[in-house]
């Protein structure tokens, strides 16, 4: 084994502390490899012991590349942390709502990364398409499961958890008979898979989006896997992996696989931009892992890449020796959608709502239907329930000739949505009345609101201007082109403010709203059916976060 002064080791560990849990150094060439080819492997913590065991045998064979010995360094590294490091190298991030990490030093970038799932590769490639070499192979797999105590599992009445069982689970959650637990889906692939199951089960009908918001907010988040498994033993139904259930000290847990299946597939990915010798060493290790005796993985509860088990694979706890279907989570659009919905429904928002109070708002939204202002009142009141208590909301009204001679008026300042702020907003919405004019300075109002929200910009929040309108800009002065130019000038990519517009009724000019929204990266919606406006309002908030 290479001998290094303790103080040097301590400094080296501090330098690579990001994403580091444990480090094992294995040297080829009889232990004298001090200046050879460095092969740094970052592996998910639960699979790192098995990878290290195989790497030990690899090093014992005294591997060489071009006559130089190979030094293998295996790190146990949280997948979310390594993903953040690799994304930061390309100037981006993979965890919605999190601040961007600093660009890593070259020595901190692994040659090989074995995260728990291909989902992480997909997320990093969303920032850097060329982040990895083309060949990616699976080291082992483990199905995502709900883990629960025997009584909870029995009460579900099924050996798997699909759409029907989700309904049962959510019914028990609503009745406060059960709590669903997970590690934050933004940092856990198992958690992401569970959030995806809820998404698939609920958003089959757009009218159920509110149910999804409630479901996501009902999930109890654990800081890490050990805490999560303790919570499962305490009565929660938690989203984890089969391997974690088998490795859990709490022996009374039962694993209930998802239906359809989702699999953690532990991909062996070579990070692009490595020296040729390091790439050659990585391919040698890949071949060793592919051809190695599966015992190192099987006895730790991992299945083979094809979903099969082996003689040393532990069973029980709802886990059998039967082959498991392998279905990695790697659909970029699905991952993006679920993360977007999760972030928008659980993270705090900062929203300034603009309400059109021109006289036309007294007209019915459709012939024989309720007044546009009445529909808006209900939508705004119901919408308050969609925001977390740590969100910030404010309200402006707009129509030409309001008190002060402006085209807009601050009704409720943007502030944290505590009990008092909710009461102020509810009262203001209920008291809203149409002005005796149909002249609308939409453009001036949107620009002023955008600038106001930008000045008070908050990191880690969705900073959004939401505009309700039943017509178009009808005040002379600023043109649409001028508004777009001013919004472009005010745009700061590091402090994004989006404008979301909801047009109500038949007098809306959709092209105008689309043009305003597109300038800020927002969205525009038009609604004619009063029964649909609440759902569209929720979609607008979620899809623009």
Short mmCIF file of C-alpha atoms in Angstrom, two decimals:
data_model
loop_
_atom_site.label_atom_id
_atom_site.label_comp_id
_atom_site.label_asym_id
_atom_site.label_seq_id
_atom_site.Cartn_x
_atom_site.Cartn_y
_atom_site.Cartn_z
CA UNK A 1 0.00 0.00 0.00
CA UNK A 2 1.30 3.49 -0.83
CA UNK A 3 2.59 5.23 2.33
CA UNK A 4 1.73 8.92 2.58
CA UNK A 5 2.26 11.25 5.56
CA UNK A 6 -0.93 11.61 7.58
CA UNK A 7 -1.01 15.40 7.22
CA UNK A 8 -0.84 15.14 3.42
CA UNK A 9 -3.72 12.66 3.41
CA UNK A 10 -5.78 15.02 5.57
CA UNK A 11 -5.19 17.91 3.21
CA UNK A 12 -6.03 15.78 0.18
CA UNK A 13 -9.27 14.60 1.76
CA UNK A 14 -10.24 18.20 2.55
CA UNK A 15 -9.63 19.24 -1.04
CA UNK A 16 -11.98 16.58 -2.39
CA UNK A 17 -14.49 16.85 0.45
CA UNK A 18 -17.34 17.73 -1.88
CA UNK A 19 -19.33 14.55 -2.44
CA UNK A 20 -16.82 12.46 -0.46
CA UNK A 21 -17.97 9.93 2.10
CA UNK A 22 -15.05 7.46 2.27
CA UNK A 23 -11.92 6.89 0.23
CA UNK A 24 -10.03 3.70 -0.47
CA UNK A 25 -6.79 3.69 -2.49
CA UNK A 26 -5.83 0.46 -4.24
CA UNK A 27 -2.50 0.29 -6.07
CA UNK A 28 -1.49 -2.02 -8.87
CA UNK A 29 2.06 -3.14 -9.68
CA UNK A 30 2.81 -4.72 -6.32
CA UNK A 31 2.07 -1.63 -4.23
CA UNK A 32 4.82 0.52 -5.78
CA UNK A 33 2.57 2.61 -8.04
CA UNK A 34 3.46 6.16 -7.05
CA UNK A 35 3.57 7.86 -10.45
CA UNK A 36 1.41 5.69 -12.64
CA UNK A 37 -2.00 6.13 -14.22
CA UNK A 38 -4.58 7.54 -11.80
CA UNK A 39 -8.06 6.03 -11.99
CA UNK A 40 -10.49 7.89 -9.74
CA UNK A 41 -13.86 6.13 -9.30
CA UNK A 42 -16.80 7.88 -7.59
CA UNK A 43 -19.48 5.35 -6.63
CA UNK A 44 -22.83 5.70 -4.86
CA UNK A 45 -22.21 4.99 -1.13
CA UNK A 46 -24.30 1.82 -0.97
CA UNK A 47 -22.49 0.16 -3.89
CA UNK A 48 -18.99 1.47 -3.11
CA UNK A 49 -18.00 -1.51 -0.89
CA UNK A 50 -18.80 -3.98 -3.70
CA UNK A 51 -16.99 -1.87 -6.31
CA UNK A 52 -13.99 -1.55 -4.02
CA UNK A 53 -13.87 -5.30 -3.46
CA UNK A 54 -13.69 -5.90 -7.20
CA UNK A 55 -11.18 -3.05 -7.57
CA UNK A 56 -8.96 -4.74 -4.97
CA UNK A 57 -8.85 -7.85 -7.12
CA UNK A 58 -8.26 -5.71 -10.21
CA UNK A 59 -5.28 -4.02 -8.56
CA UNK A 60 -3.90 -7.35 -7.33
CA UNK A 61 -3.44 -8.29 -10.99
CA UNK A 62 -0.91 -5.45 -11.34
CA UNK A 63 -2.68 -3.71 -14.24
CA UNK A 64 -0.65 -1.49 -16.53
CA UNK A 65 -1.35 0.93 -19.35
CA UNK A 66 1.51 1.53 -21.76
CA UNK A 67 3.98 0.13 -19.22
CA UNK A 68 2.70 2.41 -16.42
CA UNK A 69 1.03 0.95 -13.35
CA UNK A 70 -2.58 1.81 -12.55
CA UNK A 71 -3.53 3.42 -9.24
CA UNK A 72 -7.24 2.99 -8.44
CA UNK A 73 -8.88 5.37 -6.01
CA UNK A 74 -12.48 4.49 -5.06
CA UNK A 75 -14.67 7.15 -3.41
CA UNK A 76 -18.07 6.69 -1.85
CA UNK A 77 -19.83 9.77 -3.18
CA UNK A 78 -23.44 10.92 -3.01
CA UNK A 79 -24.88 10.86 -6.53
CA UNK A 80 -26.48 14.30 -6.19
CA UNK A 81 -23.18 15.85 -5.09
CA UNK A 82 -21.19 14.38 -7.99
CA UNK A 83 -23.93 15.42 -10.43
CA UNK A 84 -23.71 18.94 -9.04
CA UNK A 85 -19.93 18.91 -9.41
CA UNK A 86 -20.06 17.75 -13.05
CA UNK A 87 -22.84 20.20 -13.91
CA UNK A 88 -20.89 23.04 -12.27
CA UNK A 89 -17.94 22.15 -14.50
CA UNK A 90 -20.21 23.07 -17.44
CA UNK A 91 -21.55 26.16 -15.70
CA UNK A 92 -24.97 24.79 -14.71
CA UNK A 93 -26.83 22.88 -12.02
CA UNK A 94 -29.04 19.80 -11.69
CA UNK A 95 -30.99 20.46 -8.48
CA UNK A 96 -33.89 22.88 -9.09
CA UNK A 97 -33.93 25.77 -6.67
CA UNK A 98 -30.34 25.22 -5.48
CA UNK A 99 -27.56 27.76 -5.92
CA UNK A 100 -24.96 26.88 -8.54
CA UNK A 101 -21.83 25.21 -7.19
CA UNK A 102 -18.36 26.59 -7.98
CA UNK A 103 -16.49 24.96 -10.84
CA UNK A 104 -14.44 22.02 -9.48
CA UNK A 105 -10.68 21.66 -9.63
CA UNK A 106 -9.50 19.12 -12.25
CA UNK A 107 -8.30 16.73 -9.54
CA UNK A 108 -11.81 16.53 -8.05
CA UNK A 109 -13.41 15.27 -11.28
CA UNK A 110 -13.66 11.47 -11.30
CA UNK A 111 -12.54 9.36 -14.24
CA UNK A 112 -15.44 6.98 -13.69
CA UNK A 113 -18.78 7.71 -12.06
CA UNK A 114 -21.14 5.01 -10.79
CA UNK A 115 -24.24 6.85 -9.54
CA UNK A 116 -27.31 4.98 -8.39
CA UNK A 117 -29.17 5.63 -11.63
CA UNK A 118 -28.96 6.68 -15.27
CA UNK A 119 -31.33 9.47 -14.25
CA UNK A 120 -28.28 11.36 -12.96
CA UNK A 121 -26.48 11.00 -16.28
CA UNK A 122 -29.56 12.35 -18.04
CA UNK A 123 -29.75 15.31 -15.68
CA UNK A 124 -26.07 16.18 -16.12
CA UNK A 125 -26.39 15.82 -19.90
CA UNK A 126 -29.21 18.34 -19.73
CA UNK A 127 -26.46 20.82 -18.83
CA UNK A 128 -23.60 19.27 -20.86
CA UNK A 129 -24.50 16.89 -23.68
CA UNK A 130 -20.86 15.79 -23.99
CA UNK A 131 -20.34 15.06 -20.29
CA UNK A 132 -19.71 11.31 -20.75
CA UNK A 133 -18.18 8.94 -23.24
CA UNK A 134 -20.72 7.11 -25.37
CA UNK A 135 -20.46 3.66 -23.80
CA UNK A 136 -22.39 3.32 -20.55
CA UNK A 137 -22.94 -0.08 -18.93
CA UNK A 138 -24.79 -1.16 -15.80
CA UNK A 139 -22.81 -2.56 -12.87
CA UNK A 140 -25.84 -3.84 -10.93
CA UNK A 141 -29.51 -3.04 -10.40
CA UNK A 142 -32.00 -2.69 -7.58
CA UNK A 143 -35.76 -2.12 -8.00
CA UNK A 144 -37.33 0.96 -6.40
CA UNK A 145 -39.83 -0.10 -3.74
CA UNK A 146 -42.12 1.15 -1.04
CA UNK A 147 -40.75 -0.10 2.26
CA UNK A 148 -43.18 -0.52 5.12
CA UNK A 149 -43.69 -2.52 8.28
CA UNK A 150 -45.65 -5.76 8.02
CA UNK A 151 -48.94 -4.21 9.29
CA UNK A 152 -48.76 -1.28 6.84
CA UNK A 153 -47.84 -3.55 3.93
CA UNK A 154 -50.68 -5.95 4.78
CA UNK A 155 -53.19 -3.08 4.94
CA UNK A 156 -52.35 -2.15 1.32
CA UNK A 157 -53.52 -5.60 0.22
CA UNK A 158 -51.00 -5.90 -2.63
CA UNK A 159 -47.47 -7.11 -3.30
CA UNK A 160 -46.80 -4.10 -5.57
CA UNK A 161 -47.66 -0.39 -5.55
CA UNK A 162 -49.35 0.94 -8.68
CA UNK A 163 -52.08 3.45 -9.45
CA UNK A 164 -54.75 1.60 -7.44
CA UNK A 165 -52.52 1.29 -4.38
CA UNK A 166 -51.53 4.98 -4.66
CA UNK A 167 -55.21 5.81 -4.26
CA UNK A 168 -55.34 3.70 -1.10
CA UNK A 169 -52.14 5.27 0.21
CA UNK A 170 -53.36 8.81 -0.41
CA UNK A 171 -56.71 7.99 1.18
CA UNK A 172 -54.89 6.87 4.33
CA UNK A 173 -52.70 9.98 4.18
CA UNK A 174 -55.79 12.24 3.95
CA UNK A 175 -57.33 10.43 6.90
CA UNK A 176 -54.05 10.89 8.80
CA UNK A 177 -53.73 7.12 9.14
CA UNK A 178 -50.41 6.96 7.28
CA UNK A 179 -47.51 9.12 6.19
CA UNK A 180 -45.46 8.64 3.02
CA UNK A 181 -41.73 9.22 3.44
CA UNK A 182 -38.91 9.92 1.00
CA UNK A 183 -35.56 11.57 0.58
CA UNK A 184 -36.02 14.77 -1.45
CA UNK A 185 -36.69 13.69 -5.09
CA UNK A 186 -34.33 16.42 -6.28
CA UNK A 187 -31.48 14.49 -4.60
CA UNK A 188 -32.75 10.90 -4.62
CA UNK A 189 -33.59 8.79 -7.66
CA UNK A 190 -35.80 6.52 -5.56
CA UNK A 191 -37.62 9.61 -4.32
CA UNK A 192 -37.89 10.86 -7.90
CA UNK A 193 -39.38 7.53 -8.97
CA UNK A 194 -41.94 7.74 -6.16
CA UNK A 195 -42.85 11.30 -7.13
CA UNK A 196 -43.16 10.07 -10.72
CA UNK A 197 -45.57 7.32 -9.64
CA UNK A 198 -47.77 9.89 -7.88
CA UNK A 199 -47.53 12.11 -10.96
CA UNK A 200 -48.58 9.26 -13.28
CA UNK A 201 -51.39 8.14 -10.99
CA UNK A 202 -52.90 11.59 -10.37
CA UNK A 203 -52.29 13.69 -13.46
CA UNK A 204 -54.28 11.40 -15.73
CA UNK A 205 -56.98 14.06 -15.34
CA UNK A 206 -55.96 17.76 -15.37
CA UNK A 207 -58.66 18.45 -12.79
CA UNK A 208 -56.62 16.39 -10.31
CA UNK A 209 -53.58 18.68 -10.33
CA UNK A 210 -54.64 20.10 -6.98
CA UNK A 211 -54.64 16.53 -5.62
CA UNK A 212 -51.05 16.15 -6.80
CA UNK A 213 -50.04 19.36 -5.04
CA UNK A 214 -51.54 18.04 -1.82
CA UNK A 215 -49.91 14.63 -2.32
CA UNK A 216 -46.47 16.10 -2.86
CA UNK A 217 -46.79 18.37 0.15
CA UNK A 218 -47.89 15.45 2.33
CA UNK A 219 -44.60 13.57 1.82
CA UNK A 220 -42.38 13.60 4.89
CA UNK A 221 -38.81 14.26 3.76
CA UNK A 222 -35.95 12.47 5.51
CA UNK A 223 -32.40 13.85 5.50
CA UNK A 224 -30.86 10.54 4.42
CA UNK A 225 -31.48 6.83 3.85
CA UNK A 226 -30.74 5.65 7.43
CA UNK A 227 -33.26 8.15 8.80
CA UNK A 228 -35.76 7.15 6.12
CA UNK A 229 -35.52 3.46 7.04
CA UNK A 230 -35.97 4.27 10.72
CA UNK A 231 -39.11 6.17 9.79
CA UNK A 232 -40.34 3.12 7.89
CA UNK A 233 -39.84 0.97 10.96
CA UNK A 234 -41.83 3.62 12.84
CA UNK A 235 -44.89 3.25 10.60
CA UNK A 236 -44.27 5.31 7.45
CA UNK A 237 -44.47 3.88 3.93
CA UNK A 238 -41.19 5.09 2.43
CA UNK A 239 -39.77 5.17 -1.08
CA UNK A 240 -36.36 3.51 -1.28
CA UNK A 241 -34.68 0.57 -3.04
CA UNK A 242 -34.88 -3.17 -2.59
CA UNK A 243 -31.19 -3.24 -1.71
CA UNK A 244 -31.69 -0.72 1.09
CA UNK A 245 -34.50 -2.83 2.58
CA UNK A 246 -32.28 -5.91 2.53
CA UNK A 247 -29.44 -3.99 4.15
CA UNK A 248 -31.64 -2.28 6.75
CA UNK A 249 -31.05 -3.13 10.41
CA UNK A 250 -34.81 -2.99 11.00
CA UNK A 251 -35.65 -6.55 9.96
CA UNK A 252 -39.44 -6.28 9.92
CA UNK A 253 -39.67 -4.13 6.77
CA UNK A 254 -41.38 -5.42 3.62
CA UNK A 255 -40.42 -4.32 0.09
CA UNK A 256 -43.31 -3.55 -2.30
CA UNK A 257 -42.00 -2.91 -5.86
CA UNK A 258 -43.50 -0.16 -8.02
CA UNK A 259 -45.87 -1.12 -10.84
CA UNK A 260 -44.77 -0.38 -13.51
CA UNK A 261 -41.27 -1.15 -12.29
CA UNK A 262 -38.54 1.46 -11.91
CA UNK A 263 -34.95 0.34 -11.42
CA UNK A 264 -31.80 1.86 -10.01
CA UNK A 265 -29.28 0.68 -12.61
CA UNK A 266 -25.88 1.88 -11.28
CA UNK A 267 -24.33 2.88 -14.63
CA UNK A 268 -20.57 2.79 -15.20
CA UNK A 269 -19.98 6.11 -16.96
CA UNK A 270 -16.59 7.42 -18.07
CA UNK A 271 -16.38 11.19 -17.64
CA UNK A 272 -15.34 12.97 -20.83
CA UNK A 273 -12.14 14.97 -21.06
CA UNK A 274 -9.83 12.44 -19.37
CA UNK A 275 -6.27 11.61 -20.53
CA UNK A 276 -6.07 8.62 -22.91
CA UNK A 277 -4.23 6.50 -20.36
CA UNK A 278 -6.93 7.07 -17.74
CA UNK A 279 -9.60 6.17 -20.29
CA UNK A 280 -7.77 2.93 -21.09
CA UNK A 281 -7.53 2.09 -17.39
CA UNK A 282 -11.27 2.82 -17.01
CA UNK A 283 -12.10 0.35 -19.79
CA UNK A 284 -9.96 -2.30 -18.09
CA UNK A 285 -11.90 -1.79 -14.85
CA UNK A 286 -15.21 -1.85 -16.75
CA UNK A 287 -14.30 -5.25 -18.24
CA UNK A 288 -13.26 -6.53 -14.80
CA UNK A 289 -16.58 -5.49 -13.26
CA UNK A 290 -18.53 -7.05 -16.14
CA UNK A 291 -16.71 -10.38 -15.86
CA UNK A 292 -16.23 -10.52 -12.10
CA UNK A 293 -17.88 -13.02 -9.80
CA UNK A 294 -21.23 -11.39 -8.84
CA UNK A 295 -20.85 -12.43 -5.20
CA UNK A 296 -19.51 -9.03 -4.11
CA UNK A 297 -22.73 -7.43 -5.30
CA UNK A 298 -25.25 -10.21 -4.68
CA UNK A 299 -24.51 -10.74 -1.00
CA UNK A 300 -25.00 -6.98 -0.47
CA UNK A 301 -28.48 -7.16 -1.99
CA UNK A 302 -27.73 -6.05 -5.57
CA UNK A 303 -29.09 -7.86 -8.59
CA UNK A 304 -27.15 -8.42 -11.79
CA UNK A 305 -27.51 -5.94 -14.63
CA UNK A 306 -30.20 -8.20 -16.15
CA UNK A 307 -32.24 -8.26 -12.93
CA UNK A 308 -31.14 -11.77 -11.95
CA UNK A 309 -29.91 -12.88 -8.53
CA UNK A 310 -27.31 -15.36 -7.39
CA UNK A 311 -26.79 -18.00 -4.72
CA UNK A 312 -25.56 -15.42 -2.19
CA UNK A 313 -28.40 -12.96 -2.81
CA UNK A 314 -30.41 -12.48 0.42
CA UNK A 315 -34.17 -13.01 0.31
CA UNK A 316 -37.12 -12.37 2.57
CA UNK A 317 -38.80 -9.03 3.40
CA UNK A 318 -40.94 -9.42 0.29
CA UNK A 319 -37.83 -10.03 -1.87
CA UNK A 320 -37.50 -13.25 -3.86
CA UNK A 321 -34.84 -14.89 -6.00
CA UNK A 322 -36.99 -14.34 -9.09
CA UNK A 323 -35.66 -12.16 -11.89
CA UNK A 324 -36.74 -8.52 -11.75
CA UNK A 325 -37.75 -6.40 -14.74
CA UNK A 326 -35.09 -3.77 -15.47
CA UNK A 327 -36.56 -0.34 -16.28
CA UNK A 328 -34.10 2.50 -15.56
CA UNK A 329 -35.40 6.03 -15.07
CA UNK A 330 -33.79 7.91 -17.96
CA UNK A 331 -36.58 9.71 -19.89
CA UNK A 332 -35.34 13.30 -19.88
CA UNK A 333 -38.78 14.84 -20.44
CA UNK A 334 -40.36 12.78 -17.67
CA UNK A 335 -37.56 13.61 -15.25
CA UNK A 336 -37.81 17.32 -16.09
CA UNK A 337 -41.60 17.34 -15.74
CA UNK A 338 -41.64 15.55 -12.39
CA UNK A 339 -38.84 17.69 -10.95
CA UNK A 340 -40.58 20.81 -12.24
CA UNK A 341 -43.86 19.86 -10.63
CA UNK A 342 -42.15 18.84 -7.42
CA UNK A 343 -40.18 22.06 -7.16
CA UNK A 344 -43.14 24.26 -8.05
CA UNK A 345 -45.49 22.59 -5.58
CA UNK A 346 -43.13 22.23 -2.61
CA UNK A 347 -40.68 25.11 -2.91
CA UNK A 348 -41.64 28.63 -1.82
CA UNK A 349 -42.71 31.06 -4.54
CA UNK A 350 -42.55 34.84 -4.86
CA UNK A 351 -45.52 35.99 -6.91
CA UNK A 352 -46.95 39.40 -7.77
CA UNK A 353 -50.48 39.01 -9.17
CA UNK A 354 -51.92 41.69 -11.48
CA UNK A 355 -55.72 41.82 -11.72
CA UNK A 356 -57.52 43.56 -14.58
CA UNK A 357 -60.28 45.77 -13.11
CA UNK A 358 -61.48 47.49 -16.29
CA UNK A 359 -65.25 47.74 -16.76
CA UNK A 360 -65.28 44.80 -19.17
CA UNK A 361 -64.58 42.51 -16.22
CA UNK A 362 -68.27 42.89 -15.33
CA UNK A 363 -69.22 41.07 -18.54
CA UNK A 364 -69.88 37.32 -18.48
CA UNK A 365 -66.95 35.07 -19.37
CA UNK A 366 -69.33 33.21 -21.72
CA UNK A 367 -72.92 33.95 -22.64
CA UNK A 368 -75.14 33.20 -19.67
CA UNK A 369 -72.10 32.51 -17.46
CA UNK A 370 -70.72 34.29 -14.41
CA UNK A 371 -69.01 37.66 -14.62
CA UNK A 372 -65.32 37.58 -15.44
CA UNK A 373 -64.45 39.35 -12.19
CA UNK A 374 -66.45 36.83 -10.19
CA UNK A 375 -64.61 33.93 -11.85
CA UNK A 376 -61.32 35.64 -11.12
CA UNK A 377 -62.27 36.16 -7.44
CA UNK A 378 -62.91 32.45 -6.98
CA UNK A 379 -59.74 31.48 -8.83
CA UNK A 380 -57.57 33.84 -6.79
CA UNK A 381 -59.13 32.72 -3.49
CA UNK A 382 -58.75 29.03 -4.30
CA UNK A 383 -55.24 29.69 -5.63
CA UNK A 384 -54.04 30.93 -2.24
CA UNK A 385 -54.32 27.36 -0.98
CA UNK A 386 -51.73 26.22 -3.54
CA UNK A 387 -48.90 28.26 -2.02
CA UNK A 388 -46.72 27.25 0.92
CA UNK A 389 -46.72 29.41 4.04
CA UNK A 390 -43.15 30.55 3.36
CA UNK A 391 -44.11 31.82 -0.11
CA UNK A 392 -44.46 35.56 -0.75
CA UNK A 393 -47.48 37.01 -2.56
CA UNK A 394 -48.72 40.47 -3.43
CA UNK A 395 -51.58 41.99 -5.43
CA UNK A 396 -51.93 44.91 -7.85
CA UNK A 397 -55.03 46.11 -9.69
CA UNK A 398 -54.77 47.78 -13.08
CA UNK A 399 -56.97 50.03 -15.24
CA UNK A 400 -56.39 53.58 -16.45
CA UNK A 401 -57.33 56.40 -14.09
CA UNK A 402 -56.93 54.61 -10.77
CA UNK A 403 -56.22 56.72 -7.65
CA UNK A 404 -52.94 58.56 -8.12
CA UNK A 405 -53.47 58.81 -11.87
CA UNK A 406 -51.56 55.63 -12.60
CA UNK A 407 -52.51 52.62 -14.71
CA UNK A 408 -51.98 50.33 -11.73
CA UNK A 409 -52.33 50.38 -7.96
CA UNK A 410 -50.65 48.32 -5.26
CA UNK A 411 -53.45 46.68 -3.30
CA UNK A 412 -51.44 44.32 -1.07
CA UNK A 413 -47.62 44.56 -0.95
CA UNK A 414 -45.60 41.40 -1.60
CA UNK A 415 -45.01 39.74 1.75
CA UNK A 416 -44.70 36.30 3.36
CA UNK A 417 -47.90 34.32 3.15
CA UNK A 418 -48.58 34.03 6.86
CA UNK A 419 -52.07 34.03 8.33
CA UNK A 420 -52.30 37.83 8.25
CA UNK A 421 -51.16 38.09 4.62
CA UNK A 422 -53.64 35.43 3.56
CA UNK A 423 -56.43 37.38 5.26
CA UNK A 424 -55.35 40.63 3.57
CA UNK A 425 -55.27 39.04 0.14
CA UNK A 426 -58.60 37.25 0.63
CA UNK A 427 -60.28 40.51 1.74
CA UNK A 428 -58.77 42.49 -1.13
CA UNK A 429 -59.92 39.96 -3.72
CA UNK A 430 -63.42 39.82 -2.26
CA UNK A 431 -63.66 43.63 -2.31
CA UNK A 432 -62.37 44.05 -5.88
CA UNK A 433 -64.65 46.12 -8.13
CA UNK A 434 -64.42 47.06 -11.77
CA UNK A 435 -63.40 50.66 -12.56
CA UNK A 436 -65.66 52.88 -14.73
CA UNK A 437 -63.27 52.66 -17.68
CA UNK A 438 -62.30 50.10 -20.26
CA UNK A 439 -58.94 51.73 -21.01
CA UNK A 440 -56.17 49.30 -20.03
CA UNK A 441 -52.49 50.14 -19.68
CA UNK A 442 -51.41 46.50 -19.75
CA UNK A 443 -47.91 47.17 -21.09
CA UNK A 444 -46.99 49.85 -18.54
CA UNK A 445 -48.33 47.69 -15.73
CA UNK A 446 -46.43 44.55 -16.76
CA UNK A 447 -43.16 46.47 -17.08
CA UNK A 448 -43.59 48.17 -13.68
CA UNK A 449 -44.44 44.85 -12.01
CA UNK A 450 -41.48 43.11 -13.64
CA UNK A 451 -39.09 45.79 -12.42
CA UNK A 452 -40.60 45.73 -8.93
CA UNK A 453 -40.25 41.97 -8.58
CA UNK A 454 -36.71 42.07 -9.96
CA UNK A 455 -35.67 44.69 -7.40
CA UNK A 456 -36.77 42.43 -4.55
CA UNK A 457 -35.57 39.22 -6.21
CA UNK A 458 -35.19 36.20 -3.88
CA UNK A 459 -32.81 33.31 -4.59
CA UNK A 460 -34.21 29.79 -4.42
CA UNK A 461 -37.74 30.90 -5.30
CA UNK A 462 -39.84 31.09 -8.41
CA UNK A 463 -40.08 34.87 -8.96
CA UNK A 464 -43.17 35.28 -11.12
CA UNK A 465 -45.54 38.01 -12.29
CA UNK A 466 -49.01 36.52 -12.85
CA UNK A 467 -51.34 38.62 -15.02
CA UNK A 468 -55.10 38.18 -15.29
CA UNK A 469 -56.62 40.04 -18.26
CA UNK A 470 -59.82 39.90 -20.28
CA UNK A 471 -58.61 42.01 -23.20
CA UNK A 472 -55.48 43.69 -24.46
CA UNK A 473 -53.53 46.91 -24.04
CA UNK A 474 -55.88 49.75 -25.06
CA UNK A 475 -53.89 52.75 -23.88
CA UNK A 476 -51.84 54.71 -26.39
CA UNK A 477 -48.18 55.26 -25.71
CA UNK A 478 -46.02 52.19 -25.21
CA UNK A 479 -46.11 49.67 -28.06
CA UNK A 480 -45.75 45.91 -27.75
CA UNK A 481 -42.32 46.14 -29.40
CA UNK A 482 -41.22 48.75 -26.87
CA UNK A 483 -42.44 46.60 -23.96
CA UNK A 484 -40.50 43.61 -25.29
CA UNK A 485 -37.38 45.72 -25.71
CA UNK A 486 -37.66 47.11 -22.17
CA UNK A 487 -38.20 43.64 -20.73
CA UNK A 488 -35.16 42.35 -22.62
CA UNK A 489 -33.08 45.20 -21.24
CA UNK A 490 -34.26 44.45 -17.72
CA UNK A 491 -33.59 40.70 -17.99
CA UNK A 492 -30.83 39.29 -15.82
CA UNK A 493 -30.20 35.54 -16.45
CA UNK A 494 -28.90 35.15 -12.89
CA UNK A 495 -32.11 36.68 -11.47
CA UNK A 496 -34.89 35.35 -13.71
CA UNK A 497 -38.37 36.83 -13.39
CA UNK A 498 -41.08 35.19 -15.51
CA UNK A 499 -44.34 36.69 -16.65
CA UNK A 500 -47.32 34.32 -16.83
CA UNK A 501 -50.51 35.64 -18.43
CA UNK A 502 -54.01 34.20 -18.19
CA UNK A 503 -56.48 35.60 -20.68
CA UNK A 504 -60.14 35.29 -19.67
CA UNK A 505 -62.99 35.36 -22.17
CA UNK A 506 -63.37 35.88 -25.92
CA UNK A 507 -61.78 39.35 -26.22
CA UNK A 508 -58.23 38.23 -25.47
CA UNK A 509 -55.49 38.57 -28.10
CA UNK A 510 -53.49 35.36 -27.59
CA UNK A 511 -50.65 36.45 -29.90
CA UNK A 512 -50.08 39.55 -27.77
CA UNK A 513 -49.96 37.54 -24.55
CA UNK A 514 -47.63 34.95 -26.11
CA UNK A 515 -45.23 37.68 -27.20
CA UNK A 516 -45.04 39.19 -23.71
CA UNK A 517 -44.59 35.81 -22.02
CA UNK A 518 -41.93 34.61 -24.46
CA UNK A 519 -39.75 37.64 -23.78
CA UNK A 520 -39.41 36.58 -20.13
CA UNK A 521 -39.43 32.79 -20.50
CA UNK A 522 -42.99 32.63 -19.17
CA UNK A 523 -46.21 31.20 -20.57
CA UNK A 524 -49.58 32.52 -21.76
CA UNK A 525 -52.92 30.74 -21.44
CA UNK A 526 -56.41 31.58 -22.64
CA UNK A 527 -59.47 30.15 -20.93
CA UNK A 528 -63.08 30.30 -22.07
CA UNK A 529 -64.56 27.74 -19.66
CA UNK A 530 -65.01 29.08 -16.11
CA UNK A 531 -64.72 25.54 -14.78
CA UNK A 532 -61.20 25.23 -16.20
CA UNK A 533 -59.60 28.46 -15.02
CA UNK A 534 -58.49 27.10 -11.63
CA UNK A 535 -56.72 24.15 -13.23
CA UNK A 536 -55.13 26.36 -15.89
CA UNK A 537 -53.98 28.78 -13.19
CA UNK A 538 -52.21 25.91 -11.43
CA UNK A 539 -50.66 24.69 -14.68
CA UNK A 540 -49.46 28.22 -15.38
CA UNK A 541 -47.70 28.45 -12.03
CA UNK A 542 -46.17 24.98 -12.21
CA UNK A 543 -44.98 25.06 -15.80
CA UNK A 544 -43.40 28.46 -15.42
CA UNK A 545 -41.39 27.60 -12.31
#
